[in-house]
Tab-separated table of C-alpha atoms and ligand atoms in Angstrom:
chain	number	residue	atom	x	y	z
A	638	UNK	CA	1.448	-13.729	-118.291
A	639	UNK	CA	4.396	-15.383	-120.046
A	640	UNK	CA	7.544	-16.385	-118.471
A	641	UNK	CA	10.408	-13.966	-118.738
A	642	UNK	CA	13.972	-15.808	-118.890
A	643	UNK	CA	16.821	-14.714	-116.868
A	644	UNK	CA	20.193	-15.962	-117.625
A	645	UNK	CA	22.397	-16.564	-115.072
A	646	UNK	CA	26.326	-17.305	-115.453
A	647	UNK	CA	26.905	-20.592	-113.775
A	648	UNK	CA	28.983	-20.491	-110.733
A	649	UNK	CA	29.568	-17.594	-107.596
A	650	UNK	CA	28.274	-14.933	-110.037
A	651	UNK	CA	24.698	-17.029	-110.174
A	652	UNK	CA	24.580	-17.419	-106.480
A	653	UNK	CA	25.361	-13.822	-105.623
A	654	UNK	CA	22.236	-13.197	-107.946
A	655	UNK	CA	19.775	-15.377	-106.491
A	656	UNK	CA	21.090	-13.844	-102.952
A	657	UNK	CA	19.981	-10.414	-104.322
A	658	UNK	CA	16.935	-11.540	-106.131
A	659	UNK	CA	16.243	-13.332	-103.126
A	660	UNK	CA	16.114	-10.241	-100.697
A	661	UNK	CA	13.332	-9.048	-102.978
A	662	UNK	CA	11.057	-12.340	-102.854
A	663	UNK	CA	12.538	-13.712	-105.782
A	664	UNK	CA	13.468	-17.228	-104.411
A	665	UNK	CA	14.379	-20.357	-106.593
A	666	UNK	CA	14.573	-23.099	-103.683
A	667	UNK	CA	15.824	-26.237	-106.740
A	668	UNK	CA	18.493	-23.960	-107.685
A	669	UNK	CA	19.982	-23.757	-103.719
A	670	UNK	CA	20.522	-28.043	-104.584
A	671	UNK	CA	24.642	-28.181	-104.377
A	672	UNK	CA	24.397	-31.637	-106.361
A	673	UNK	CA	22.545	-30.288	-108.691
A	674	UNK	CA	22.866	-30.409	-112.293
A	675	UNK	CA	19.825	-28.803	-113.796
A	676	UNK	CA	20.363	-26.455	-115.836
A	677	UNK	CA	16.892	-24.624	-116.033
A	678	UNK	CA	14.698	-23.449	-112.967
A	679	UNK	CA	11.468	-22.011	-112.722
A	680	UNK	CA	9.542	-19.990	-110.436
A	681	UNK	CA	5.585	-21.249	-111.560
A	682	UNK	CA	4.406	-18.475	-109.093
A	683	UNK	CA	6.179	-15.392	-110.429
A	684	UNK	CA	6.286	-16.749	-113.795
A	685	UNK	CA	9.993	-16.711	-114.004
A	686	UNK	CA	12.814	-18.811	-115.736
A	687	UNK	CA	16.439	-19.398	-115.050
A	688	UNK	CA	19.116	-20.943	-117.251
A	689	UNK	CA	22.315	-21.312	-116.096
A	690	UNK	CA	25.198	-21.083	-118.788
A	691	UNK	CA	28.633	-20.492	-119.935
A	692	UNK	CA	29.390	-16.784	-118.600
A	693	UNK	CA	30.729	-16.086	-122.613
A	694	UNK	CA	27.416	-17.647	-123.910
A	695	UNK	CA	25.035	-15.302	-121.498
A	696	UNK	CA	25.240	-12.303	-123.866
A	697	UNK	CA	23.846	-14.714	-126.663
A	698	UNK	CA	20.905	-15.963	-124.820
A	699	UNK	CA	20.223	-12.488	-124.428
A	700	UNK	CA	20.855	-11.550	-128.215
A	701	UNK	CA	19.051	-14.507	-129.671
A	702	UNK	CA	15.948	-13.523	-127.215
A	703	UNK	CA	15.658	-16.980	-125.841
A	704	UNK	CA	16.742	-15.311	-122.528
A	705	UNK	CA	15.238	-11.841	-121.930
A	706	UNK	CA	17.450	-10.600	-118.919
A	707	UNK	CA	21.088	-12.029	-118.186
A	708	UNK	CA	23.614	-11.404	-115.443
A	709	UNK	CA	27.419	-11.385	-116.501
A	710	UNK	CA	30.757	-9.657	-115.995
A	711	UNK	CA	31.157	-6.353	-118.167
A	712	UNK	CA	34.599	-8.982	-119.079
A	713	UNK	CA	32.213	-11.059	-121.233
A	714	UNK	CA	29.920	-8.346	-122.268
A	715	UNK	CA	32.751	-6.101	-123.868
A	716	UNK	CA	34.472	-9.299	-125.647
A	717	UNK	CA	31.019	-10.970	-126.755
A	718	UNK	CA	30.101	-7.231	-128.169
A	719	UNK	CA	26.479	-8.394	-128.599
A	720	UNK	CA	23.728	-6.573	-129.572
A	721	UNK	CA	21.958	-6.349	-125.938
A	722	UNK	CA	21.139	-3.214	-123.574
A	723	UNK	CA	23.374	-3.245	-120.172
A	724	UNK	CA	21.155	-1.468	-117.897
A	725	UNK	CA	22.517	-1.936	-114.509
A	726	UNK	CA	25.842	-2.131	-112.138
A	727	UNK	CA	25.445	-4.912	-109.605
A	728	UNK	CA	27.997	-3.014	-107.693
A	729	UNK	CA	29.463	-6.838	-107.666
A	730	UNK	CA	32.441	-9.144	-108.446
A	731	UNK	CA	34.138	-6.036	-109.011
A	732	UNK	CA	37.884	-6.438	-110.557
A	733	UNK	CA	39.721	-4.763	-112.947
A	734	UNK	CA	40.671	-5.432	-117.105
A	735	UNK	CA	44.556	-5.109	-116.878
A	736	UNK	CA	48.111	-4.914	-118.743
A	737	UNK	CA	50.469	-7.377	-116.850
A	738	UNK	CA	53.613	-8.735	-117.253
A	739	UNK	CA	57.039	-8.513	-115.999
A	740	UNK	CA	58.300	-5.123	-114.641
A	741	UNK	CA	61.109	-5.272	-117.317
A	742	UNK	CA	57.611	-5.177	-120.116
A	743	UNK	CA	57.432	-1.377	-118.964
A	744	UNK	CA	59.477	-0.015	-121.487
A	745	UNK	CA	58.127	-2.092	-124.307
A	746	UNK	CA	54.721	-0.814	-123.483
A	747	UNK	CA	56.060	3.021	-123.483
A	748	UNK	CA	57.707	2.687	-126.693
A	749	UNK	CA	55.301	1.073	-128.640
A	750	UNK	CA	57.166	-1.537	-129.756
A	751	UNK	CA	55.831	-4.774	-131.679
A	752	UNK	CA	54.835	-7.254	-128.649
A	753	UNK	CA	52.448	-10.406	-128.505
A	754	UNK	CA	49.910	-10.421	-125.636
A	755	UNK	CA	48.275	-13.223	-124.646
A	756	UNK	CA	45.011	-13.109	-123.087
A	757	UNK	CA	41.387	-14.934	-122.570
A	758	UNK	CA	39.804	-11.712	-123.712
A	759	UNK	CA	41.024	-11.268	-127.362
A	760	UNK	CA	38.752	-8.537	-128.209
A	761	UNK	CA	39.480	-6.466	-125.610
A	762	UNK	CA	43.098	-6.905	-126.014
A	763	UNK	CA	42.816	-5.940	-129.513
A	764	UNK	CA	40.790	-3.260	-129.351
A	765	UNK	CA	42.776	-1.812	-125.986
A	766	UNK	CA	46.162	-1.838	-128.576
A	767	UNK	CA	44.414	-1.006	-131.871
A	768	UNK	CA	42.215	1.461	-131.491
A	769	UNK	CA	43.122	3.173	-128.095
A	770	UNK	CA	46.960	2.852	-127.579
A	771	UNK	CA	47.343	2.942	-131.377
A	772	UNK	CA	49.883	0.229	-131.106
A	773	UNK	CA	50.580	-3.051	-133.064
A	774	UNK	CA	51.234	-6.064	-131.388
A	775	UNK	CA	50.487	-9.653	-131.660
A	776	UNK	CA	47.639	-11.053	-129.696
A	777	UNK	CA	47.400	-14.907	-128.626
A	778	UNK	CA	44.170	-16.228	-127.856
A	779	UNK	CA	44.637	-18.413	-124.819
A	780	UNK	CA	42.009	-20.571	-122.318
A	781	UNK	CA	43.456	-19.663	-118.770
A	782	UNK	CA	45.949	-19.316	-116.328
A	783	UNK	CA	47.217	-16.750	-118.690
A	784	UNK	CA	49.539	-15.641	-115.871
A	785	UNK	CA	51.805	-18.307	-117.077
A	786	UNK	CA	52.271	-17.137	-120.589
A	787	UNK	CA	55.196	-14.151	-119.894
A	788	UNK	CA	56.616	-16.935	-117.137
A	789	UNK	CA	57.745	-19.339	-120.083
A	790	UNK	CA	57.877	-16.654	-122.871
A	791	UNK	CA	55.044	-17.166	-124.820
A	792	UNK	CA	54.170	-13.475	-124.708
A	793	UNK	CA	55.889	-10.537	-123.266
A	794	UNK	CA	52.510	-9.094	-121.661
A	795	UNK	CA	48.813	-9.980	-121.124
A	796	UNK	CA	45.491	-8.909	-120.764
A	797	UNK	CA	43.326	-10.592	-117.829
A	798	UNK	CA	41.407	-9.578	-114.879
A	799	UNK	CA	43.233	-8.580	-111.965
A	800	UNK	CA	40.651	-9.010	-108.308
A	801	UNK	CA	42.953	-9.380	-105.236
A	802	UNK	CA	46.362	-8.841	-106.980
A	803	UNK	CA	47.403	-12.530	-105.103
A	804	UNK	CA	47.831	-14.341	-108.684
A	805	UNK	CA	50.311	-11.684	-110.415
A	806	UNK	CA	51.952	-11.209	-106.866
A	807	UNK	CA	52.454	-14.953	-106.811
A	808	UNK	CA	53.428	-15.396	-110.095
A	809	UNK	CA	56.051	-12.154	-110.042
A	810	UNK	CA	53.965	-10.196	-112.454
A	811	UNK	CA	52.627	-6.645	-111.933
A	812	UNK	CA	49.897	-4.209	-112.891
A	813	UNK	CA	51.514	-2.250	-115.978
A	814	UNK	CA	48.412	-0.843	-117.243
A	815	UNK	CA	44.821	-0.388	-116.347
A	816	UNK	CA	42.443	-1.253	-119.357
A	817	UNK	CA	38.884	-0.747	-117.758
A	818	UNK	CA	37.207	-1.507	-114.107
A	819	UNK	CA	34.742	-4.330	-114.141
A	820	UNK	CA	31.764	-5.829	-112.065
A	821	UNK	CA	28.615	-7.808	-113.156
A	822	UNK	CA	25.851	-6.404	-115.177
A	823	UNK	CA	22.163	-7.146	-115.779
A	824	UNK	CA	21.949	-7.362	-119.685
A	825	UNK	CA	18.673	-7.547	-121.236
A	826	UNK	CA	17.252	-8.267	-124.946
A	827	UNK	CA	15.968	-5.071	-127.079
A	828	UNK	CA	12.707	-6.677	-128.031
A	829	UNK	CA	11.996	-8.002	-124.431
A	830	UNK	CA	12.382	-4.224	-123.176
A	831	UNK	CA	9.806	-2.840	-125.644
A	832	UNK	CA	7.279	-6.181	-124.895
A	833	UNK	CA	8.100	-6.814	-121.201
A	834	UNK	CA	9.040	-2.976	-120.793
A	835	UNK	CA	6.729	-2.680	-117.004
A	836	UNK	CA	7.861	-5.567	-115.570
A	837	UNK	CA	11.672	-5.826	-116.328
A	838	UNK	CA	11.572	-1.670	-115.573
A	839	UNK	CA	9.703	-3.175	-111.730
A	840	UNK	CA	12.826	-5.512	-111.561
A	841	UNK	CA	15.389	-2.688	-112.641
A	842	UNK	CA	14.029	-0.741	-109.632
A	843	UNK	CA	13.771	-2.945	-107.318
A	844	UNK	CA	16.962	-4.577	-107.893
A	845	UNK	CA	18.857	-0.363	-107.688
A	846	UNK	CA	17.077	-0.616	-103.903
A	847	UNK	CA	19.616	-3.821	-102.816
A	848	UNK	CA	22.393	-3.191	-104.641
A	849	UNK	CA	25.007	-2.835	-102.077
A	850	UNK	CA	27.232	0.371	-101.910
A	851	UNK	CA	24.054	2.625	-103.718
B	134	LIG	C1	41.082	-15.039	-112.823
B	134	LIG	C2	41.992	-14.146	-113.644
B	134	LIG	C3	43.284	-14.156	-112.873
B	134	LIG	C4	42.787	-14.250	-111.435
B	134	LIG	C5	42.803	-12.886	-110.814
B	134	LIG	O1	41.368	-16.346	-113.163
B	134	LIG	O2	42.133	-14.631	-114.963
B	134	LIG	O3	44.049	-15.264	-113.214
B	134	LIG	O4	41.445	-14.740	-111.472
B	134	LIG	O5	42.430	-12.915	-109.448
B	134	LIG	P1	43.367	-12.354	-108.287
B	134	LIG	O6	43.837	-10.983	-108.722
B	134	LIG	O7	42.449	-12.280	-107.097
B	134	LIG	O8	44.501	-13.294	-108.081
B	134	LIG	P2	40.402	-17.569	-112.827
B	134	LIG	O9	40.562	-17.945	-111.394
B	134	LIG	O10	39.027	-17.250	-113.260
B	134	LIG	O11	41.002	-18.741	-113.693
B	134	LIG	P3	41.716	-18.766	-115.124
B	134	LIG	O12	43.059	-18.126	-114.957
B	134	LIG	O13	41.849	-20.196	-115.460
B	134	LIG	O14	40.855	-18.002	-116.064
């Protein structure tokens, strides 16, 4: 039996994984190490592999077939637009793709007018304005704390994830627009679902019995 490769985005998304993998036997005791700083784990007696990796770089593990299963936010998945299969809702990390900005941004939004967004998620910015909304604007690719950018006038809106609300709220920014709702996804590789088609369907399966909220 060969190994089949599960990519894992590093961080509370991983952990959350291995919990749920973990309530069906799946267990990778090295990876539970807090000082840590491995980066690949295996499981000799199930003949599985873990990498853990760049939540953005997951969907090219996946694509590239050097990972045949990977676990990310529908975020990265939509912006990475790789050529992978999304077969299942972990019914986790759930938080919403969002227009925010000041509540004075309202009216530029309703009339169309020619704004610059800033956002983390360029391609879901542009294809949100483009191709749904049907409205030109400038988009500005930026690394984080994107909150900031209508604060100091970078940007009259942006597009980021909203979870709690608490950053916006804090920042004096609201919800103007909802782009899509998001949670974390098991991805997997074309090929590896035609070759490894019985035992990534067994993990598919098992995995629908402890999602939560099913
Ligand atoms: C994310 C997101 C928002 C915040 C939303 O940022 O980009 O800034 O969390 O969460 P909330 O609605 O619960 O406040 P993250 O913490 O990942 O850092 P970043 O801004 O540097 O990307």
């Amino acid at each position: 039996m060969r190994y089949l490769t599960i990519a894992l985005a590093k961080g509370r998304l991983a952990r959350k994984t291995m919990e749920m993998l973990e309530s069906l036997g799946i267990t990778c005791e090295e990876m539970k190490d807090k000082d840590t700083r491995k980066l690949i784990f295996t499981n000799e007696e199930l003949k599985l592999k873990f990498f853990l990796s760049k939540a953005g770089d997951v969907p090219t593990y996946v694509e590239y077939g050097v990972a045949d299963i990977g676990v990310v936010g529908k975020d990265t998945i939509l912006e990475e637009n790789r050529n992978i299969l999304e077969v299942l809702d972990l019914n986790m990390g759930k938080c919403r793709m969002c227009v925010c900005g000041p509540s004075s941004a309202e009216e530029l939004l309703k009339h169309h007018e020619y704004i610059r967004v800033a956002s983390k998620y360029p391609n879901i910015a542009k294809n949100y304005f483009y191709n749904k909304k049907h409205q030109t604007v400038e988009i500005i690719k930026l690394n984080g704390s994107v909150e900031l950018a209508p604060i100091v006038g970078l940007s009259e809106v942006i597009v980021d994830i909203v979870e709690t609300g608490s950053t916006l709220r804090e920042n004096g920014l609201d919800v103007l627009e909802e782009i899509v709702p998001l949670s974390a996804r098991m991805v997997v590789n074309p090929v590896s679902m035609k070759m490894e088609n019985e035992r990534i369907m067994k993990l598919i399966n098992d995995l629908k019995g402890v999602i939560k909220g099913n």
